[in-house]
């Protein structure tokens, strides 16, 4: 049997070698596509797309009996700006655009749904964000506004935003209770700007999992969470000329506009514009990495936290983005060059076309595209290269402190979402060969002996963890520290003692999966599917101590500005990641401690392949 499947794979392996050497012909490509379809057809084209991400679970998206309401929930009618919720009074601040009234809760002062740009609707659908127009009267910031357009059906409906709209460029602000708004705020606090994940096609700043009120009050920081355009609304590329085409990367421009708004206005909320930390998880971490590369973002923040950055998932080239845009236009019956037709499409039609184009993997040798069909692309001006390339070559803002980490079981979610049935040795080898080409035999030699089960999904999950998340993060951190950057690394390694489900995941039991740290970081266990034990509550508080110390000082172990609780804890020292510390990182678990990496030999193996550059 072993000999049979090895012989069967010879055409694939030899073709992979030709690909790496540039000897591939169009006929070879057609034959290989046919071969892959025979072996594993569902990898090349699915009936439906998949959303990846802990905060949204794993979901197959289908149109429910053709209902347009199945694609998204209709937006609500906004309340009048001078109307306070239940007549309750809250703090009032005067921004450069007008007065805003928030609300006071037990844990923090909150200002929901503040516009940071004018609505990107009508002729402005695929245009850069415009400065927000000033308003008269008192703006009611006591309730969240609509999330950005996204598909919202199936098993994850309960976790989806209640309302979605193209008019979605808003942000939320959480301020500690001891900030006095009755007079000019003198002692300004550090600011933490959260960028949500969701594969660039889903998510919202107002998700209960990201409730910033406890985070803000505990860390004594001003927390800002931002919305940005998603999917085709945020990343469609239909041409090269911005006047007559959609040119993409609007979602990242939205984030930049929100950061600029923070610089102009955060002081009246008690925040210090010179002490802004941007942080995000998954696609949010990708966004953070891009702002560390984009020169025009440089003055908008001081330091960064990257949680579960999928370093090895490639951004699209302009060519690939244009190809996706053409396929999108075909689904709408518009010409890709007819911007008038595209602008006339309803939001429902755009979501339907987005869903259909998300179901395909256009290039059988780029299976990782399945993880991110829509998202930023390399346009050569705003975004100039892959994030991992920029970090390894030093093309990022190295003067800024960075806190960078992963979870111990990142790949479980991805592997079990892509492969919904057991995967044989043959199928796993096909998949590995399609991605890694000439490196296939060495990778198989390293991983196959460690996995004896007939189902090879656990092996693929570990490869994803190592190749996409852990090892490129380690290598980037080492290159950065060599260049003089200050970097701290962590691994969230907490494993539940029972069979609780992490915030909606249906199979990720007893694993520190992708996004598993979020309920601990935001102390949002009360709005997720489990309650923290006393030991887990202590872990949550300690994580907040580290994140808060980093926001205040740029060093997660600093005792300066720590709360009494954090000082009393005598937290384990989190050493800066460097060769002088023995490349120690922080293992975040119930008994957190600094240690040498647990998979150093595996990351050494990936580094030797020179596969990231």
XYZ file of C-alpha atoms in Angstrom:
613
model
C 0.000 0.000 0.000
C 2.792 2.402 0.933
C 4.534 1.785 -2.404
C 1.292 2.345 -4.307
C 0.632 5.787 -2.956
C 4.277 6.821 -3.262
C 4.166 5.912 -6.958
C 0.903 7.753 -7.297
C 2.467 10.885 -5.857
C 5.511 10.888 -8.135
C 3.794 13.099 -10.764
C 2.860 15.612 -8.086
C 6.299 15.723 -6.507
C 8.091 16.031 -9.850
C 5.695 18.756 -10.942
C 6.281 20.583 -7.674
C 10.007 20.531 -8.407
C 9.364 21.969 -11.868
C 7.247 24.698 -10.310
C 10.083 25.711 -8.034
C 12.534 25.847 -10.950
C 10.206 27.682 -13.337
C 9.915 24.746 -15.776
C 6.146 24.360 -15.418
C 4.131 24.600 -18.651
C 0.450 25.343 -19.088
C -0.244 21.699 -20.074
C 1.607 20.458 -16.990
C -0.535 22.727 -14.867
C -3.742 21.405 -16.438
C -2.658 17.799 -15.879
C -1.782 18.490 -12.265
C -5.086 20.229 -11.592
C -6.865 17.179 -13.033
C -4.766 14.906 -10.816
C -5.544 16.929 -7.694
C -9.257 16.971 -8.469
C -9.269 13.183 -8.699
C -7.472 12.796 -5.382
C -9.115 15.517 -3.332
C -11.711 17.515 -5.306
C -13.245 19.412 -2.394
C -9.984 21.268 -1.780
C -10.079 22.994 -5.163
C -13.645 24.205 -5.166
C -16.222 24.175 -2.402
C -19.952 24.770 -2.498
C -19.556 27.457 0.122
C -16.859 29.533 1.842
C -15.692 29.079 5.405
C -15.076 31.759 7.999
C -12.010 31.097 10.124
C -11.552 32.611 13.527
C -12.213 31.792 17.152
C -14.539 34.694 17.646
C -16.833 33.429 14.916
C -16.432 29.700 15.300
C -16.290 27.546 12.206
C -19.222 27.852 9.887
C -20.294 26.687 6.450
C -22.275 29.487 4.855
C -25.272 28.707 2.688
C -28.069 30.837 1.326
C -31.093 29.810 3.348
C -33.800 29.054 0.786
C -32.766 32.045 -1.281
C -33.890 34.543 1.324
C -32.111 37.867 1.075
C -32.525 38.363 4.808
C -30.534 35.149 5.236
C -27.488 36.963 3.881
C -27.494 39.788 6.369
C -29.635 41.454 8.980
C -31.230 44.722 8.028
C -29.766 47.836 9.651
C -31.751 49.642 12.327
C -32.844 53.268 12.200
C -30.423 55.375 14.260
C -31.774 57.282 17.231
C -31.753 61.071 17.225
C -28.374 62.394 18.250
C -29.769 64.397 21.167
C -31.732 61.487 22.614
C -30.176 59.718 25.613
C -30.938 56.068 26.273
C -33.687 55.763 28.901
C -33.149 59.424 29.646
C -29.957 58.540 31.506
C -27.258 61.144 31.784
C -23.662 60.312 30.988
C -20.365 62.137 30.557
C -20.245 64.807 27.852
C -17.112 65.621 25.848
C -16.446 68.133 23.077
C -14.557 66.678 20.125
C -13.361 68.628 17.105
C -16.513 67.478 15.278
C -19.118 68.140 17.959
C -20.339 67.234 21.424
C -20.799 63.609 22.470
C -22.686 62.115 25.390
C -21.768 58.639 26.622
C -22.918 56.562 29.546
C -21.471 55.447 32.862
C -21.613 51.796 33.904
C -20.350 49.914 36.931
C -16.991 49.243 35.265
C -16.251 52.171 32.948
C -17.467 55.216 31.092
C -18.462 54.177 27.571
C -18.894 56.127 24.338
C -20.408 53.870 21.685
C -20.704 54.398 17.958
C -18.673 57.573 17.415
C -18.273 58.330 13.681
C -14.643 58.747 12.651
C -15.351 59.189 8.899
C -18.300 60.013 6.706
C -20.399 57.035 5.529
C -18.783 55.212 2.551
C -22.071 54.880 0.675
C -23.362 55.647 -2.793
C -20.615 57.039 -5.008
C -18.203 56.713 -2.052
C -18.635 52.945 -1.714
C -15.167 52.137 -3.060
C -13.353 55.317 -2.103
C -10.899 56.145 0.694
C -12.581 57.280 3.925
C -13.468 60.970 4.108
C -13.151 63.141 7.242
C -16.299 63.026 9.338
C -18.685 65.956 8.952
C -19.292 68.074 12.030
C -22.700 67.864 13.692
C -24.919 70.190 15.680
C -26.395 69.295 19.015
C -25.467 66.445 21.331
C -24.469 63.141 19.711
C -25.913 60.124 21.538
C -23.048 57.673 22.139
C -24.977 55.394 24.477
C -25.479 52.480 22.048
C -23.391 50.677 19.387
C -24.000 51.439 15.716
C -24.215 48.918 12.890
C -21.294 46.652 12.065
C -19.816 46.618 8.574
C -21.456 44.488 5.878
C -20.891 40.749 6.273
C -22.599 37.444 5.648
C -24.482 36.317 8.695
C -26.143 32.915 8.447
C -26.019 29.372 9.699
C -24.521 28.151 12.979
C -22.819 31.448 13.842
C -25.925 33.634 13.516
C -26.181 34.115 17.277
C -22.607 35.452 17.359
C -23.097 37.782 14.399
C -23.728 41.513 14.746
C -27.353 42.402 15.383
C -27.269 44.923 12.563
C -24.995 45.530 9.606
C -24.770 48.430 7.168
C -22.478 50.073 4.642
C -22.668 53.070 6.972
C -20.334 51.542 9.549
C -17.234 53.652 10.135
C -17.627 54.040 13.888
C -15.540 53.401 16.985
C -16.201 52.735 20.670
C -14.270 54.250 23.588
C -13.967 52.864 27.117
C -12.623 55.175 29.840
C -11.749 54.299 33.478
C -14.268 55.412 36.065
C -11.867 57.718 37.878
C -11.450 60.040 34.879
C -13.201 63.318 35.707
C -14.924 64.826 32.668
C -16.253 67.818 34.602
C -12.949 69.631 34.178
C -10.048 69.572 31.761
C -8.355 66.167 32.008
C -4.762 66.778 33.106
C -3.191 63.362 33.674
C -3.691 61.690 30.310
C -3.738 57.896 30.151
C -2.219 55.488 27.626
C -4.527 54.499 24.771
C -5.061 50.976 23.445
C -6.703 50.669 20.022
C -8.200 47.217 19.335
C -8.500 45.942 15.730
C -10.821 42.940 15.563
C -10.203 39.753 13.602
C -12.541 37.745 11.396
C -10.604 36.861 8.231
C -11.270 40.363 6.835
C -14.825 39.267 5.998
C -16.503 39.219 9.406
C -16.387 40.704 12.886
C -17.292 43.857 14.711
C -15.774 46.166 17.295
C -18.974 45.905 19.332
C -18.887 42.133 19.772
C -19.463 41.226 23.414
C -16.243 39.175 23.402
C -14.338 42.464 22.964
C -16.147 44.429 25.667
C -13.436 46.855 26.770
C -14.925 48.206 29.996
C -13.169 45.818 32.413
C -9.929 45.961 30.398
C -9.966 49.765 30.568
C -10.683 50.066 34.268
C -8.270 47.289 35.293
C -5.311 48.510 33.217
C -6.121 52.210 33.724
C -6.005 52.865 29.989
C -8.394 54.337 27.442
C -9.530 51.507 25.158
C -10.737 52.189 21.609
C -12.271 49.539 19.336
C -12.817 50.297 15.647
C -14.960 49.103 12.752
C -13.562 48.883 9.220
C -14.936 47.798 5.847
C -14.857 44.047 5.218
C -14.935 41.624 2.285
C -15.635 43.068 -1.150
C -16.697 46.374 0.421
C -13.255 46.824 1.916
C -10.934 45.025 -0.500
C -12.386 44.759 -4.026
C -9.896 45.474 -6.825
C -11.538 46.034 -10.220
C -8.826 48.097 -11.910
C -5.724 50.221 -11.438
C -7.121 53.763 -11.673
C -8.717 55.013 -8.465
C -10.957 57.458 -10.308
C -12.652 54.791 -12.416
C -12.102 51.575 -10.433
C -12.097 49.988 -7.032
C -8.427 49.694 -6.083
C -8.724 47.850 -2.762
C -7.185 48.166 0.710
C -10.052 50.402 1.853
C -10.390 48.465 5.102
C -6.793 49.278 6.039
C -7.314 52.922 5.049
C -10.360 52.949 7.346
C -8.195 51.741 10.225
C -5.679 54.468 9.477
C -8.460 57.084 9.445
C -9.623 55.844 12.856
C -6.067 56.130 14.212
C -5.876 59.678 12.874
C -9.201 60.502 14.577
C -7.742 59.177 17.830
C -4.736 61.484 17.452
C -7.019 64.489 16.980
C -9.628 63.748 19.646
C -8.596 61.221 22.278
C -7.260 63.823 24.736
C -10.783 65.015 25.594
C -11.561 61.424 26.656
C -8.516 61.395 28.948
C -6.220 59.591 26.502
C -2.660 60.523 25.606
C -2.221 60.652 21.794
C 1.544 60.170 22.218
C 1.045 56.836 24.014
C -1.094 54.803 21.627
C -0.695 51.031 21.474
C -2.428 49.223 18.614
C -3.312 45.574 19.178
C -5.274 42.884 17.419
C -5.728 39.143 16.954
C -5.633 37.058 13.749
C -6.689 39.389 10.889
C -6.474 42.164 13.466
C -2.837 41.210 14.092
C -2.258 41.201 10.334
C -3.637 44.724 10.266
C -1.277 45.745 13.072
C 1.675 44.266 11.165
C 0.717 46.287 8.086
C 0.595 49.545 10.050
C 4.096 48.724 11.321
C 5.137 48.589 7.636
C 3.110 51.519 6.236
C 5.093 54.729 6.489
C 2.035 57.011 6.702
C 0.861 55.090 9.793
C 4.174 55.682 11.595
C 3.161 58.816 13.577
C -0.233 57.405 14.592
C 0.903 54.979 17.330
C 3.855 54.278 19.612
C 3.960 50.474 19.948
C 2.114 47.301 18.999
C 0.792 43.949 20.223
C 0.301 41.155 17.678
C -1.774 38.199 18.851
C -1.729 35.100 16.635
C -0.371 36.792 13.529
C -0.725 34.361 10.569
C 2.631 35.421 9.125
C 2.767 32.804 6.357
C -0.684 33.377 4.863
C 0.260 35.497 1.843
C -1.318 38.777 0.884
C -2.555 38.775 -2.685
C -0.478 40.325 -5.425
C -2.124 42.987 -7.571
C -2.511 40.354 -10.304
C -4.332 37.953 -7.979
C -6.517 40.747 -6.576
C -7.528 41.804 -10.091
C -8.340 38.209 -10.960
C -10.578 37.923 -7.906
C -12.218 41.234 -8.842
C -12.967 39.944 -12.333
C -14.574 36.784 -10.944
C -16.585 38.924 -8.517
C -17.850 41.148 -11.342
C -18.866 38.102 -13.388
C -21.075 36.969 -10.515
C -22.873 40.336 -10.573
C -23.371 40.496 -14.367
C -21.341 43.701 -14.421
C -18.220 44.282 -16.451
C -15.195 44.601 -14.219
C -14.429 47.921 -15.924
C -17.968 49.299 -15.427
C -17.726 51.067 -12.059
C -21.179 52.629 -12.561
C -22.734 49.165 -12.751
C -20.785 47.971 -9.724
C -21.820 51.025 -7.706
C -25.465 50.415 -8.587
C -25.416 46.943 -7.014
C -27.385 46.382 -3.848
C -25.519 45.363 -0.711
C -27.233 41.970 -0.954
C -25.930 41.434 -4.490
C -22.394 42.283 -3.393
C -22.548 39.816 -0.500
C -23.891 37.074 -2.768
C -21.071 37.611 -5.277
C -18.532 37.752 -2.468
C -19.799 34.468 -1.066
C -19.616 32.715 -4.438
C -16.093 33.893 -5.207
C -14.978 32.936 -1.692
C -15.935 29.328 -2.399
C -13.137 28.786 -4.911
C -9.442 28.176 -4.613
C -8.157 29.674 -7.835
C -4.639 28.252 -7.736
C -4.192 24.604 -6.627
C -0.659 25.451 -5.496
C -1.892 28.146 -3.129
C -4.230 26.263 -0.829
C -3.500 28.809 1.896
C -5.761 31.175 -0.059
C -8.631 29.277 1.518
C -7.727 30.951 4.785
C -8.100 34.474 3.375
C -9.904 34.972 0.081
C -10.671 38.636 0.719
C -8.257 41.008 2.374
C -5.388 43.448 1.781
C -3.226 43.112 -1.307
C 0.248 44.327 -2.268
C -0.450 47.430 -4.355
C 3.194 48.522 -4.518
C 2.582 51.917 -2.943
C 0.526 51.711 0.257
C 1.463 48.077 0.951
C 4.775 47.187 -0.670
C 5.537 43.600 0.366
C 4.505 40.590 2.414
C 4.546 41.190 6.168
C 6.952 38.331 6.863
C 9.326 39.658 4.187
C 9.201 43.145 5.657
C 9.952 41.886 9.164
C 12.818 39.666 8.042
C 14.366 42.446 5.943
C 13.879 45.136 8.566
C 11.362 47.111 6.493
C 9.207 48.053 9.472
C 9.206 50.599 12.285
C 11.901 48.893 14.346
C 12.086 51.693 16.895
C 8.702 50.629 18.278
C 8.324 48.074 21.060
C 6.453 44.936 20.023
C 4.706 42.233 22.038
C 4.208 39.186 19.838
C 2.685 35.783 20.558
C 0.653 32.742 19.569
C -1.483 30.030 21.129
C -0.145 26.503 21.440
C -2.805 24.919 19.207
C -3.338 27.565 16.525
C -3.739 25.108 13.658
C -6.505 22.908 15.083
C -9.262 25.301 14.075
C -7.950 25.702 10.534
C -7.218 22.039 9.824
C -10.586 20.799 11.036
C -12.414 23.538 9.143
C -10.723 22.789 5.817
C -10.796 19.008 6.297
C -14.189 18.094 7.661
C -13.513 14.363 7.209
C -10.516 12.213 8.225
C -7.460 12.771 6.026
C -5.374 9.850 4.823
C -1.614 9.794 4.317
C -2.131 10.180 0.558
C -4.393 13.190 0.922
C -2.147 14.898 3.461
C 0.864 14.380 1.194
C -0.998 15.909 -1.754
C -1.854 18.931 0.337
C 1.695 19.343 1.663
C 3.208 18.941 -1.807
C 0.854 21.517 -3.312
C 1.931 24.116 -0.753
C 5.578 23.301 -0.088
C 6.686 21.940 -3.470
C 10.391 21.033 -3.379
C 10.406 20.960 0.443
C 7.736 18.239 0.609
C 9.949 15.213 1.295
C 11.850 16.944 4.107
C 8.620 18.081 5.751
C 7.102 14.610 5.501
C 10.299 13.104 6.908
C 10.060 15.469 9.893
C 6.354 15.149 10.713
C 5.095 11.741 9.499
C 6.998 9.662 12.087
C 5.297 11.650 14.872
C 1.737 10.877 13.765
C 0.682 7.240 13.487
C -3.084 7.712 13.390
C -4.882 6.936 10.142
C -6.442 10.418 10.344
C -3.682 12.931 9.606
C -5.587 16.102 10.514
C -3.662 16.478 13.767
C -0.424 16.419 11.786
C -1.718 19.062 9.396
C -2.890 21.144 12.354
C 0.608 21.063 13.838
C 2.195 21.996 10.514
C -0.166 24.984 10.302
C 0.680 25.986 13.869
C 4.414 25.792 13.179
C 4.607 27.143 9.625
C 1.893 29.815 9.662
C 2.117 31.141 13.218
C 4.830 30.049 15.644
C 8.051 29.696 13.676
C 7.827 32.786 11.442
C 6.944 34.812 14.553
C 10.029 33.441 16.300
C 12.267 34.161 13.323
C 10.889 37.678 12.843
C 11.384 38.397 16.543
C 14.988 37.195 16.415
C 15.788 39.249 13.327
C 14.145 42.276 14.931
C 16.071 42.000 18.185
C 19.313 41.612 16.254
C 18.491 44.939 14.581
C 17.959 46.568 17.974
C 14.182 46.269 18.348
C 12.615 45.557 21.722
C 10.423 42.474 21.404
C 8.597 40.351 23.966
C 7.184 36.942 22.997
C 4.526 34.733 24.579
C 2.631 31.512 24.029
C -0.860 31.147 25.449
C -0.800 27.538 26.574
C -3.738 27.177 28.939
C -5.685 23.929 28.544
C -9.146 23.693 30.085
C -9.553 21.084 32.797
C -12.962 20.058 31.494
C -14.782 19.862 28.163
C -15.962 23.429 27.846
C -16.358 24.896 24.389
C -14.333 28.004 23.658
C -16.794 30.715 22.640
C -18.825 28.854 20.052
C -16.285 26.400 18.641
C -17.850 23.022 18.023
C -14.813 20.774 18.160
C -11.962 22.628 19.819
C -12.122 20.938 23.200
C -9.290 21.128 25.696
C -7.018 23.045 23.327
C -5.464 26.500 23.450
C -6.855 27.120 19.979
C -6.639 30.165 17.738
C -8.182 33.033 19.720
C -8.470 31.107 22.992
C -6.781 33.938 24.913
C -9.489 36.491 24.092
C -12.001 35.705 26.890
C -9.097 35.877 29.355
C -7.736 39.134 27.996
C -11.063 40.948 27.912
C -12.457 39.165 30.971
C -15.484 38.394 28.814
C -16.211 34.941 30.250
C -19.618 36.176 31.348
C -20.656 36.640 27.718
C -19.075 33.442 26.383
C -19.926 29.810 26.863
C -18.025 29.159 30.057
C -17.222 30.555 33.473
C -13.649 31.019 34.593
C -12.385 29.022 37.546
C -10.554 30.903 40.293
C -7.199 29.822 38.816
C -8.278 30.961 35.341
C -9.532 34.257 36.748
C -6.074 34.775 38.215
C -4.522 34.032 34.788
C -6.878 36.574 33.215
C -5.884 39.252 35.729
C -2.188 38.551 35.276
C -2.511 38.850 31.508
C -4.209 42.211 31.999
C -1.339 43.264 34.272
C 1.168 42.452 31.517
C -0.819 44.114 28.734
C -1.466 47.165 30.913
C 2.191 47.514 31.902
C 3.162 47.334 28.229
C 0.668 50.081 27.384
C 2.028 52.347 30.132
C 5.766 51.751 29.714
C 6.525 49.565 26.682
C 7.657 46.748 29.005
C 5.145 44.087 30.188
C 7.193 43.443 33.354
C 7.439 47.069 34.433
C 6.026 47.845 37.883
C 5.586 51.508 37.042
C 1.900 52.556 37.030
C 0.798 49.044 38.018
C -2.418 48.677 39.965
C -2.204 47.522 43.607
C -3.386 44.082 42.533
C -0.600 43.737 39.970
C 2.043 44.918 42.441
C 0.849 42.461 45.073
C 0.938 39.563 42.626
C 4.705 39.671 42.214
C 4.263 38.564 38.640
C 6.920 36.369 37.039
C 9.411 38.558 35.190
C 8.745 38.578 31.454
C 12.235 38.902 29.925
C 12.764 40.750 26.697
C 13.229 38.284 23.848
C 16.943 38.273 22.999
C 19.969 36.028 22.812
C 21.226 37.479 26.104
C 18.111 36.154 27.863
C 18.471 32.755 26.204
C 15.554 33.559 23.883
C 13.097 33.226 26.759
C 9.388 33.836 26.193
C 6.421 33.903 28.571
C 4.268 30.788 28.805
C 0.825 32.112 29.695
C -0.944 29.365 31.611
C -2.397 28.963 35.108
C 1.172 28.913 36.434
C 2.712 31.403 34.000
C 6.486 31.345 33.690
C 9.322 32.353 31.402
C 10.895 29.486 29.486
C 12.836 28.455 26.416
C 10.603 27.566 23.467
C 9.102 24.083 23.546
C 9.411 23.546 19.772
C 12.792 25.120 19.158
C 14.103 22.182 17.096
C 11.048 22.305 14.831
C 11.421 26.050 14.266
C 15.117 25.500 13.587
C 14.022 23.055 10.879
C 11.676 25.614 9.257
C 14.338 28.327 9.464
C 16.799 26.086 7.629
C 14.342 25.680 4.751
C 14.471 29.462 4.106
C 10.816 29.099 3.269
C 9.380 32.375 4.552
C 11.227 34.822 2.329
